Amino acid sequence: MATLILVRHGRSTANTAGVLAGWTPGVFLDERGAAQAAALPERLADVPVAAVVSSPLERCLQTMQPLLDARAGLELQTDERIGECHYGDWSGRKLAELADEPLMEVVQQHPSAAAFPGGESMRAMQARAVDAVREWNARIDAAHGEDAAYVMCSHGDIIKSLVADALGMHLDLFQRVHVEPCSVTAIRYTRTRPFLLRLGDTGDFGSLAPRGNGGGNDGGAAVVGGGAGAP
């Protein structure tokens, strides 16, 4: 079956502000994010891309535009099922503030039981994203053959949940996965099982450098929404 190339959107203004954007309108790429998006066509230059599918949110559409400009004939298709998690009342709030919410411990340790007030559950988020990928796999196979590859631009928690599904991991383990802005994650689907080919690949190892006191990940907590990546 098809090879799925998952791209997390480039760094956004919400990422740098430490805000959980969710579906808040008007969240765009910052200067670094725009540069990351501009570099994407060269990074994927050797990959024959059959189709481009994106979350309808602005930061994803912006991330895909340079790739579309570089590939004549490719048309952008959007799918709300790979849009960001609906964080409900948490949307637009500072992550530092949310860290004190009792629900955050559930999000970190038992996400399959987490449901955001006024939003959706993390189980529902994963289910819709997995359904979208399986449907798009079938479409791409039918239109372009089983060796085709296609790009899907989405968000940190969505991509992490798709990786967990591909690896047969319970959703409660998905916070162990990390994907940086504009990173590439590739999954090849076959009739019997998927294979994870790349995970969060940016070609930049700056994020692996020690960050010193106060620059870590809050004692092992995952960044809800995905974080801003390397400084």
PDB file of C-alpha atoms in Angstrom:
ATOM      1  CA  MET A   1       0.000   0.000   0.000  1.00  0.00           C
ATOM      2  CA  ALA A   2       0.941   3.684  -0.020  1.00  0.00           C
ATOM      3  CA  THR A   3       3.807   5.330   1.821  1.00  0.00           C
ATOM      4  CA  LEU A   4       2.596   8.151   4.037  1.00  0.00           C
ATOM      5  CA  ILE A   5       4.932  11.118   4.570  1.00  0.00           C
ATOM      6  CA  LEU A   6       3.700  12.997   7.615  1.00  0.00           C
ATOM      7  CA  VAL A   7       4.932  16.571   8.008  1.00  0.00           C
ATOM      8  CA  ARG A   8       4.303  18.517  11.161  1.00  0.00           C
ATOM      9  CA  HIS A   9       3.644  22.184  10.380  1.00  0.00           C
ATOM     10  CA  GLY A  10       6.538  24.620  10.741  1.00  0.00           C
ATOM     11  CA  ARG A  11       7.091  26.525  13.955  1.00  0.00           C
ATOM     12  CA  SER A  12       4.157  28.816  14.660  1.00  0.00           C
ATOM     13  CA  THR A  13       3.602  31.991  16.620  1.00  0.00           C
ATOM     14  CA  ALA A  14       1.710  29.918  19.197  1.00  0.00           C
ATOM     15  CA  ASN A  15       4.676  27.546  19.576  1.00  0.00           C
ATOM     16  CA  THR A  16       7.059  30.390  20.405  1.00  0.00           C
ATOM     17  CA  ALA A  17       4.521  32.039  22.713  1.00  0.00           C
ATOM     18  CA  GLY A  18       3.995  28.782  24.630  1.00  0.00           C
ATOM     19  CA  VAL A  19       0.276  28.784  23.824  1.00  0.00           C
ATOM     20  CA  LEU A  20      -1.899  25.750  23.108  1.00  0.00           C
ATOM     21  CA  ALA A  21      -3.396  26.915  19.821  1.00  0.00           C
ATOM     22  CA  GLY A  22      -5.813  24.114  18.994  1.00  0.00           C
ATOM     23  CA  TRP A  23      -8.263  25.335  16.351  1.00  0.00           C
ATOM     24  CA  THR A  24      -7.823  29.019  17.230  1.00  0.00           C
ATOM     25  CA  PRO A  25      -7.900  30.929  13.916  1.00  0.00           C
ATOM     26  CA  GLY A  26      -5.122  33.275  12.865  1.00  0.00           C
ATOM     27  CA  VAL A  27      -2.174  31.184  14.100  1.00  0.00           C
ATOM     28  CA  PHE A  28       0.527  31.455  11.428  1.00  0.00           C
ATOM     29  CA  LEU A  29       4.116  30.364  10.949  1.00  0.00           C
ATOM     30  CA  ASP A  30       6.740  32.572  12.567  1.00  0.00           C
ATOM     31  CA  GLU A  31       9.923  33.554  10.727  1.00  0.00           C
ATOM     32  CA  ARG A  32      11.690  30.302  11.566  1.00  0.00           C
ATOM     33  CA  GLY A  33       8.617  28.291  10.599  1.00  0.00           C
ATOM     34  CA  ALA A  34       8.438  30.003   7.221  1.00  0.00           C
ATOM     35  CA  ALA A  35      12.103  29.151   6.625  1.00  0.00           C
ATOM     36  CA  GLN A  36      11.445  25.537   7.596  1.00  0.00           C
ATOM     37  CA  ALA A  37       8.579  25.358   5.112  1.00  0.00           C
ATOM     38  CA  ALA A  38      10.725  26.932   2.384  1.00  0.00           C
ATOM     39  CA  ALA A  39      13.342  24.204   2.869  1.00  0.00           C
ATOM     40  CA  LEU A  40      10.829  21.355   2.621  1.00  0.00           C
ATOM     41  CA  PRO A  41      10.771  21.041  -1.212  1.00  0.00           C
ATOM     42  CA  GLU A  42      14.526  20.409  -1.303  1.00  0.00           C
ATOM     43  CA  ARG A  43      14.309  17.873   1.514  1.00  0.00           C
ATOM     44  CA  LEU A  44      11.662  15.937  -0.445  1.00  0.00           C
ATOM     45  CA  ALA A  45      13.224  16.528  -3.864  1.00  0.00           C
ATOM     46  CA  ASP A  46      13.941  12.833  -4.487  1.00  0.00           C
ATOM     47  CA  VAL A  47      10.463  11.666  -3.504  1.00  0.00           C
ATOM     48  CA  PRO A  48       7.784  11.424  -6.229  1.00  0.00           C
ATOM     49  CA  VAL A  49       4.799  12.854  -4.370  1.00  0.00           C
ATOM     50  CA  ALA A  50       1.443  11.661  -5.692  1.00  0.00           C
ATOM     51  CA  ALA A  51      -0.763  13.911  -3.562  1.00  0.00           C
ATOM     52  CA  VAL A  52      -0.720  16.495  -0.782  1.00  0.00           C
ATOM     53  CA  VAL A  53      -3.301  16.426   1.995  1.00  0.00           C
ATOM     54  CA  SER A  54      -3.393  18.969   4.806  1.00  0.00           C
ATOM     55  CA  SER A  55      -5.134  19.957   7.975  1.00  0.00           C
ATOM     56  CA  PRO A  56      -7.276  23.005   7.137  1.00  0.00           C
ATOM     57  CA  LEU A  57      -5.548  25.168   9.757  1.00  0.00           C
ATOM     58  CA  GLU A  58      -3.474  28.094   8.503  1.00  0.00           C
ATOM     59  CA  ARG A  59      -0.118  26.936   9.857  1.00  0.00           C
ATOM     60  CA  CYS A  60      -0.390  23.675   7.914  1.00  0.00           C
ATOM     61  CA  LEU A  61      -1.566  25.349   4.709  1.00  0.00           C
ATOM     62  CA  GLN A  62       1.390  27.745   4.920  1.00  0.00           C
ATOM     63  CA  THR A  63       3.791  24.863   5.454  1.00  0.00           C
ATOM     64  CA  MET A  64       2.603  23.100   2.306  1.00  0.00           C
ATOM     65  CA  GLN A  65       2.604  26.126   0.010  1.00  0.00           C
ATOM     66  CA  PRO A  66       6.322  26.031  -0.939  1.00  0.00           C
ATOM     67  CA  LEU A  67       6.023  22.335  -1.814  1.00  0.00           C
ATOM     68  CA  LEU A  68       2.979  23.025  -3.971  1.00  0.00           C
ATOM     69  CA  ASP A  69       4.770  25.915  -5.673  1.00  0.00           C
ATOM     70  CA  ALA A  70       7.704  23.615  -6.474  1.00  0.00           C
ATOM     71  CA  ARG A  71       5.599  20.735  -7.823  1.00  0.00           C
ATOM     72  CA  ALA A  72       3.561  21.743 -10.847  1.00  0.00           C
ATOM     73  CA  GLY A  73       0.303  19.861 -11.059  1.00  0.00           C
ATOM     74  CA  LEU A  74      -0.014  18.998  -7.362  1.00  0.00           C
ATOM     75  CA  GLU A  75      -3.246  20.210  -5.815  1.00  0.00           C
ATOM     76  CA  LEU A  76      -3.814  20.706  -2.109  1.00  0.00           C
ATOM     77  CA  GLN A  77      -6.612  18.688  -0.534  1.00  0.00           C
ATOM     78  CA  THR A  78      -7.732  19.316   3.039  1.00  0.00           C
ATOM     79  CA  ASP A  79      -9.184  16.941   5.588  1.00  0.00           C
ATOM     80  CA  GLU A  80     -10.567  18.107   8.937  1.00  0.00           C
ATOM     81  CA  ARG A  81      -9.940  14.659  10.421  1.00  0.00           C
ATOM     82  CA  ILE A  82      -6.207  15.391  10.533  1.00  0.00           C
ATOM     83  CA  GLY A  83      -6.759  18.827  12.049  1.00  0.00           C
ATOM     84  CA  GLU A  84      -5.443  19.593  15.519  1.00  0.00           C
ATOM     85  CA  CYS A  85      -7.001  18.044  18.593  1.00  0.00           C
ATOM     86  CA  HIS A  86     -10.046  19.999  19.739  1.00  0.00           C
ATOM     87  CA  TYR A  87      -8.700  21.232  23.075  1.00  0.00           C
ATOM     88  CA  GLY A  88     -11.937  23.051  23.899  1.00  0.00           C
ATOM     89  CA  ASP A  89     -11.605  25.386  26.880  1.00  0.00           C
ATOM     90  CA  TRP A  90      -7.840  24.830  26.920  1.00  0.00           C
ATOM     91  CA  SER A  91      -7.422  26.416  23.480  1.00  0.00           C
ATOM     92  CA  GLY A  92      -5.521  29.692  23.518  1.00  0.00           C
ATOM     93  CA  ARG A  93      -4.203  29.219  27.063  1.00  0.00           C
ATOM     94  CA  LYS A  94      -0.570  29.241  28.132  1.00  0.00           C
ATOM     95  CA  LEU A  95       0.999  25.796  28.529  1.00  0.00           C
ATOM     96  CA  ALA A  96       2.731  26.952  31.714  1.00  0.00           C
ATOM     97  CA  GLU A  97      -0.679  27.762  33.191  1.00  0.00           C
ATOM     98  CA  LEU A  98      -2.196  24.472  32.037  1.00  0.00           C
ATOM     99  CA  ALA A  99       0.578  22.523  33.747  1.00  0.00           C
ATOM    100  CA  ASP A 100      -1.202  23.131  37.077  1.00  0.00           C
ATOM    101  CA  GLU A 101      -4.520  21.709  35.869  1.00  0.00           C
ATOM    102  CA  PRO A 102      -5.347  18.277  37.394  1.00  0.00           C
ATOM    103  CA  LEU A 103      -6.272  17.026  33.917  1.00  0.00           C
ATOM    104  CA  MET A 104      -2.700  17.568  32.713  1.00  0.00           C
ATOM    105  CA  GLU A 105      -1.475  14.593  34.740  1.00  0.00           C
ATOM    106  CA  VAL A 106      -4.070  12.423  32.967  1.00  0.00           C
ATOM    107  CA  VAL A 107      -3.015  13.834  29.582  1.00  0.00           C
ATOM    108  CA  GLN A 108       0.580  12.925  30.397  1.00  0.00           C
ATOM    109  CA  GLN A 109       0.157   9.542  32.052  1.00  0.00           C
ATOM    110  CA  HIS A 110      -3.193   8.121  30.888  1.00  0.00           C
ATOM    111  CA  PRO A 111      -4.151   9.995  27.686  1.00  0.00           C
ATOM    112  CA  SER A 112      -6.648   7.343  26.618  1.00  0.00           C
ATOM    113  CA  ALA A 113      -8.794   8.569  29.543  1.00  0.00           C
ATOM    114  CA  ALA A 114      -8.286  12.283  28.829  1.00  0.00           C
ATOM    115  CA  ALA A 115     -11.109  14.430  27.460  1.00  0.00           C
ATOM    116  CA  PHE A 116     -10.679  18.185  27.168  1.00  0.00           C
ATOM    117  CA  PRO A 117     -13.439  20.335  28.690  1.00  0.00           C
ATOM    118  CA  GLY A 118     -15.571  21.646  25.858  1.00  0.00           C
ATOM    119  CA  GLY A 119     -13.439  19.663  23.387  1.00  0.00           C
ATOM    120  CA  GLU A 120     -12.790  16.062  22.428  1.00  0.00           C
ATOM    121  CA  SER A 121     -11.114  13.054  23.959  1.00  0.00           C
ATOM    122  CA  MET A 122      -7.647  11.973  22.883  1.00  0.00           C
ATOM    123  CA  ARG A 123      -9.104   8.597  21.894  1.00  0.00           C
ATOM    124  CA  ALA A 124     -11.504  10.339  19.512  1.00  0.00           C
ATOM    125  CA  MET A 125      -8.637  12.411  18.113  1.00  0.00           C
ATOM    126  CA  GLN A 126      -6.612   9.301  17.314  1.00  0.00           C
ATOM    127  CA  ALA A 127      -9.597   7.410  15.892  1.00  0.00           C
ATOM    128  CA  ARG A 128     -10.495  10.125  13.385  1.00  0.00           C
ATOM    129  CA  ALA A 129      -6.875  10.539  12.287  1.00  0.00           C
ATOM    130  CA  VAL A 130      -6.384   6.794  11.791  1.00  0.00           C
ATOM    131  CA  ASP A 131      -9.654   6.588   9.836  1.00  0.00           C
ATOM    132  CA  ALA A 132      -8.469   9.455   7.611  1.00  0.00           C
ATOM    133  CA  VAL A 133      -5.105   7.821   6.886  1.00  0.00           C
ATOM    134  CA  ARG A 134      -6.636   4.461   6.039  1.00  0.00           C
ATOM    135  CA  GLU A 135      -9.128   6.080   3.709  1.00  0.00           C
ATOM    136  CA  TRP A 136      -6.415   8.149   2.004  1.00  0.00           C
ATOM    137  CA  ASN A 137      -4.200   5.065   1.668  1.00  0.00           C
ATOM    138  CA  ALA A 138      -6.987   3.350  -0.265  1.00  0.00           C
ATOM    139  CA  ARG A 139      -7.550   6.421  -2.451  1.00  0.00           C
ATOM    140  CA  ILE A 140      -3.856   6.807  -3.271  1.00  0.00           C
ATOM    141  CA  ASP A 141      -3.486   3.090  -4.015  1.00  0.00           C
ATOM    142  CA  ALA A 142      -6.469   3.165  -6.360  1.00  0.00           C
ATOM    143  CA  ALA A 143      -5.353   6.295  -8.187  1.00  0.00           C
ATOM    144  CA  HIS A 144      -1.563   5.934  -8.239  1.00  0.00           C
ATOM    145  CA  GLY A 145      -0.662   2.338  -7.384  1.00  0.00           C
ATOM    146  CA  GLU A 146       0.588   0.672  -4.236  1.00  0.00           C
ATOM    147  CA  ASP A 147       4.118   2.082  -4.552  1.00  0.00           C
ATOM    148  CA  ALA A 148       2.951   5.706  -4.434  1.00  0.00           C
ATOM    149  CA  ALA A 149       3.927   8.166  -1.711  1.00  0.00           C
ATOM    150  CA  TYR A 150       1.860  11.086  -0.508  1.00  0.00           C
ATOM    151  CA  VAL A 151       2.359  13.957   1.922  1.00  0.00           C
ATOM    152  CA  MET A 152       0.050  14.745   4.801  1.00  0.00           C
ATOM    153  CA  CYS A 153       0.616  17.916   6.855  1.00  0.00           C
ATOM    154  CA  SER A 154      -0.758  17.794  10.372  1.00  0.00           C
ATOM    155  CA  HIS A 155      -0.033  18.547  14.030  1.00  0.00           C
ATOM    156  CA  GLY A 156       2.150  17.134  16.789  1.00  0.00           C
ATOM    157  CA  ASP A 157      -0.425  15.174  18.778  1.00  0.00           C
ATOM    158  CA  ILE A 158      -2.085  13.861  15.615  1.00  0.00           C
ATOM    159  CA  ILE A 159       1.219  12.601  14.192  1.00  0.00           C
ATOM    160  CA  LYS A 160       2.254  11.049  17.502  1.00  0.00           C
ATOM    161  CA  SER A 161      -1.065   9.193  17.699  1.00  0.00           C
ATOM    162  CA  LEU A 162      -0.633   7.895  14.131  1.00  0.00           C
ATOM    163  CA  VAL A 163       2.868   6.664  14.982  1.00  0.00           C
ATOM    164  CA  ALA A 164       1.478   4.870  18.033  1.00  0.00           C
ATOM    165  CA  ASP A 165      -1.143   3.179  15.866  1.00  0.00           C
ATOM    166  CA  ALA A 166       1.471   2.141  13.291  1.00  0.00           C
ATOM    167  CA  LEU A 167       3.693   0.637  15.968  1.00  0.00           C
ATOM    168  CA  GLY A 168       0.831  -1.167  17.712  1.00  0.00           C
ATOM    169  CA  MET A 169       1.371   0.980  20.807  1.00  0.00           C
ATOM    170  CA  HIS A 170      -1.413   1.784  23.234  1.00  0.00           C
ATOM    171  CA  LEU A 171      -2.399   5.450  23.174  1.00  0.00           C
ATOM    172  CA  ASP A 172      -1.215   5.700  26.786  1.00  0.00           C
ATOM    173  CA  LEU A 173       2.355   5.413  25.447  1.00  0.00           C
ATOM    174  CA  PHE A 174       2.106   8.037  22.721  1.00  0.00           C
ATOM    175  CA  GLN A 175       3.539  10.818  24.894  1.00  0.00           C
ATOM    176  CA  ARG A 176       6.880   8.995  24.607  1.00  0.00           C
ATOM    177  CA  VAL A 177       7.015  10.048  20.942  1.00  0.00           C
ATOM    178  CA  HIS A 178       8.299  13.512  19.965  1.00  0.00           C
ATOM    179  CA  VAL A 179       8.054  15.271  16.597  1.00  0.00           C
ATOM    180  CA  GLU A 180       9.551  18.714  16.020  1.00  0.00           C
ATOM    181  CA  PRO A 181       8.125  21.462  13.802  1.00  0.00           C
ATOM    182  CA  CYS A 182       8.448  20.673  10.089  1.00  0.00           C
ATOM    183  CA  SER A 183       9.825  17.222  10.880  1.00  0.00           C
ATOM    184  CA  VAL A 184       9.165  14.325   8.523  1.00  0.00           C
ATOM    185  CA  THR A 185       7.728  11.018   9.720  1.00  0.00           C
ATOM    186  CA  ALA A 186       7.266   8.277   7.120  1.00  0.00           C
ATOM    187  CA  ILE A 187       5.102   5.171   7.430  1.00  0.00           C
ATOM    188  CA  ARG A 188       4.878   2.505   4.744  1.00  0.00           C
ATOM    189  CA  TYR A 189       1.624   0.578   4.913  1.00  0.00           C
ATOM    190  CA  THR A 190       1.357  -2.991   3.663  1.00  0.00           C
ATOM    191  CA  ARG A 191      -1.506  -5.452   3.526  1.00  0.00           C
ATOM    192  CA  THR A 192      -0.550  -6.994   6.858  1.00  0.00           C
ATOM    193  CA  ARG A 193       1.205  -4.260   8.865  1.00  0.00           C
ATOM    194  CA  PRO A 194       2.769  -0.789   8.705  1.00  0.00           C
ATOM    195  CA  PHE A 195       6.495  -0.018   8.908  1.00  0.00           C
ATOM    196  CA  LEU A 196       7.860   3.158  10.502  1.00  0.00           C
ATOM    197  CA  LEU A 197      10.610   4.411   8.150  1.00  0.00           C
ATOM    198  CA  ARG A 198      11.366   7.837   9.640  1.00  0.00           C
ATOM    199  CA  LEU A 199      10.369   9.494  12.892  1.00  0.00           C
ATOM    200  CA  GLY A 200      10.529  13.237  13.452  1.00  0.00           C
ATOM    201  CA  ASP A 201      13.410  13.709  11.003  1.00  0.00           C
ATOM    202  CA  THR A 202      14.486  17.338  10.619  1.00  0.00           C
ATOM    203  CA  GLY A 203      18.071  16.745   9.487  1.00  0.00           C
ATOM    204  CA  ASP A 204      19.025  19.048  12.369  1.00  0.00           C
ATOM    205  CA  PHE A 205      20.466  17.606  15.554  1.00  0.00           C
ATOM    206  CA  GLY A 206      20.556  20.902  17.488  1.00  0.00           C
ATOM    207  CA  SER A 207      17.615  19.807  19.596  1.00  0.00           C
ATOM    208  CA  LEU A 208      19.716  16.936  21.000  1.00  0.00           C
ATOM    209  CA  ALA A 209      22.164  19.314  22.673  1.00  0.00           C
ATOM    210  CA  PRO A 210      21.805  19.730  26.462  1.00  0.00           C
ATOM    211  CA  ARG A 211      19.766  22.826  27.260  1.00  0.00           C
ATOM    212  CA  GLY A 212      20.957  23.420  30.815  1.00  0.00           C
ATOM    213  CA  ASN A 213      18.865  24.246  33.866  1.00  0.00           C
ATOM    214  CA  GLY A 214      15.327  25.283  33.019  1.00  0.00           C
ATOM    215  CA  GLY A 215      15.655  24.306  29.387  1.00  0.00           C
ATOM    216  CA  GLY A 216      14.497  20.725  29.622  1.00  0.00           C
ATOM    217  CA  ASN A 217      11.107  19.114  29.330  1.00  0.00           C
ATOM    218  CA  ASP A 218       9.720  19.754  32.797  1.00  0.00           C
ATOM    219  CA  GLY A 219      10.999  16.603  34.440  1.00  0.00           C
ATOM    220  CA  GLY A 220       9.897  14.259  31.668  1.00  0.00           C
ATOM    221  CA  ALA A 221       6.539  15.761  30.752  1.00  0.00           C
ATOM    222  CA  ALA A 222       5.566  15.767  27.094  1.00  0.00           C
ATOM    223  CA  VAL A 223       4.639  19.083  25.489  1.00  0.00           C
ATOM    224  CA  VAL A 224       0.944  19.013  24.660  1.00  0.00           C
ATOM    225  CA  GLY A 225       0.523  20.152  21.066  1.00  0.00           C
ATOM    226  CA  GLY A 226       4.114  19.330  20.171  1.00  0.00           C
ATOM    227  CA  GLY A 227       6.335  22.204  21.326  1.00  0.00           C
ATOM    228  CA  ALA A 228       8.481  24.722  19.465  1.00  0.00           C
ATOM    229  CA  GLY A 229      11.451  22.493  18.658  1.00  0.00           C
ATOM    230  CA  ALA A 230      15.120  23.430  18.812  1.00  0.00           C
ATOM    231  CA  PRO A 231      15.867  27.017  19.884  1.00  0.00           C
TER     232      PRO A 231
END
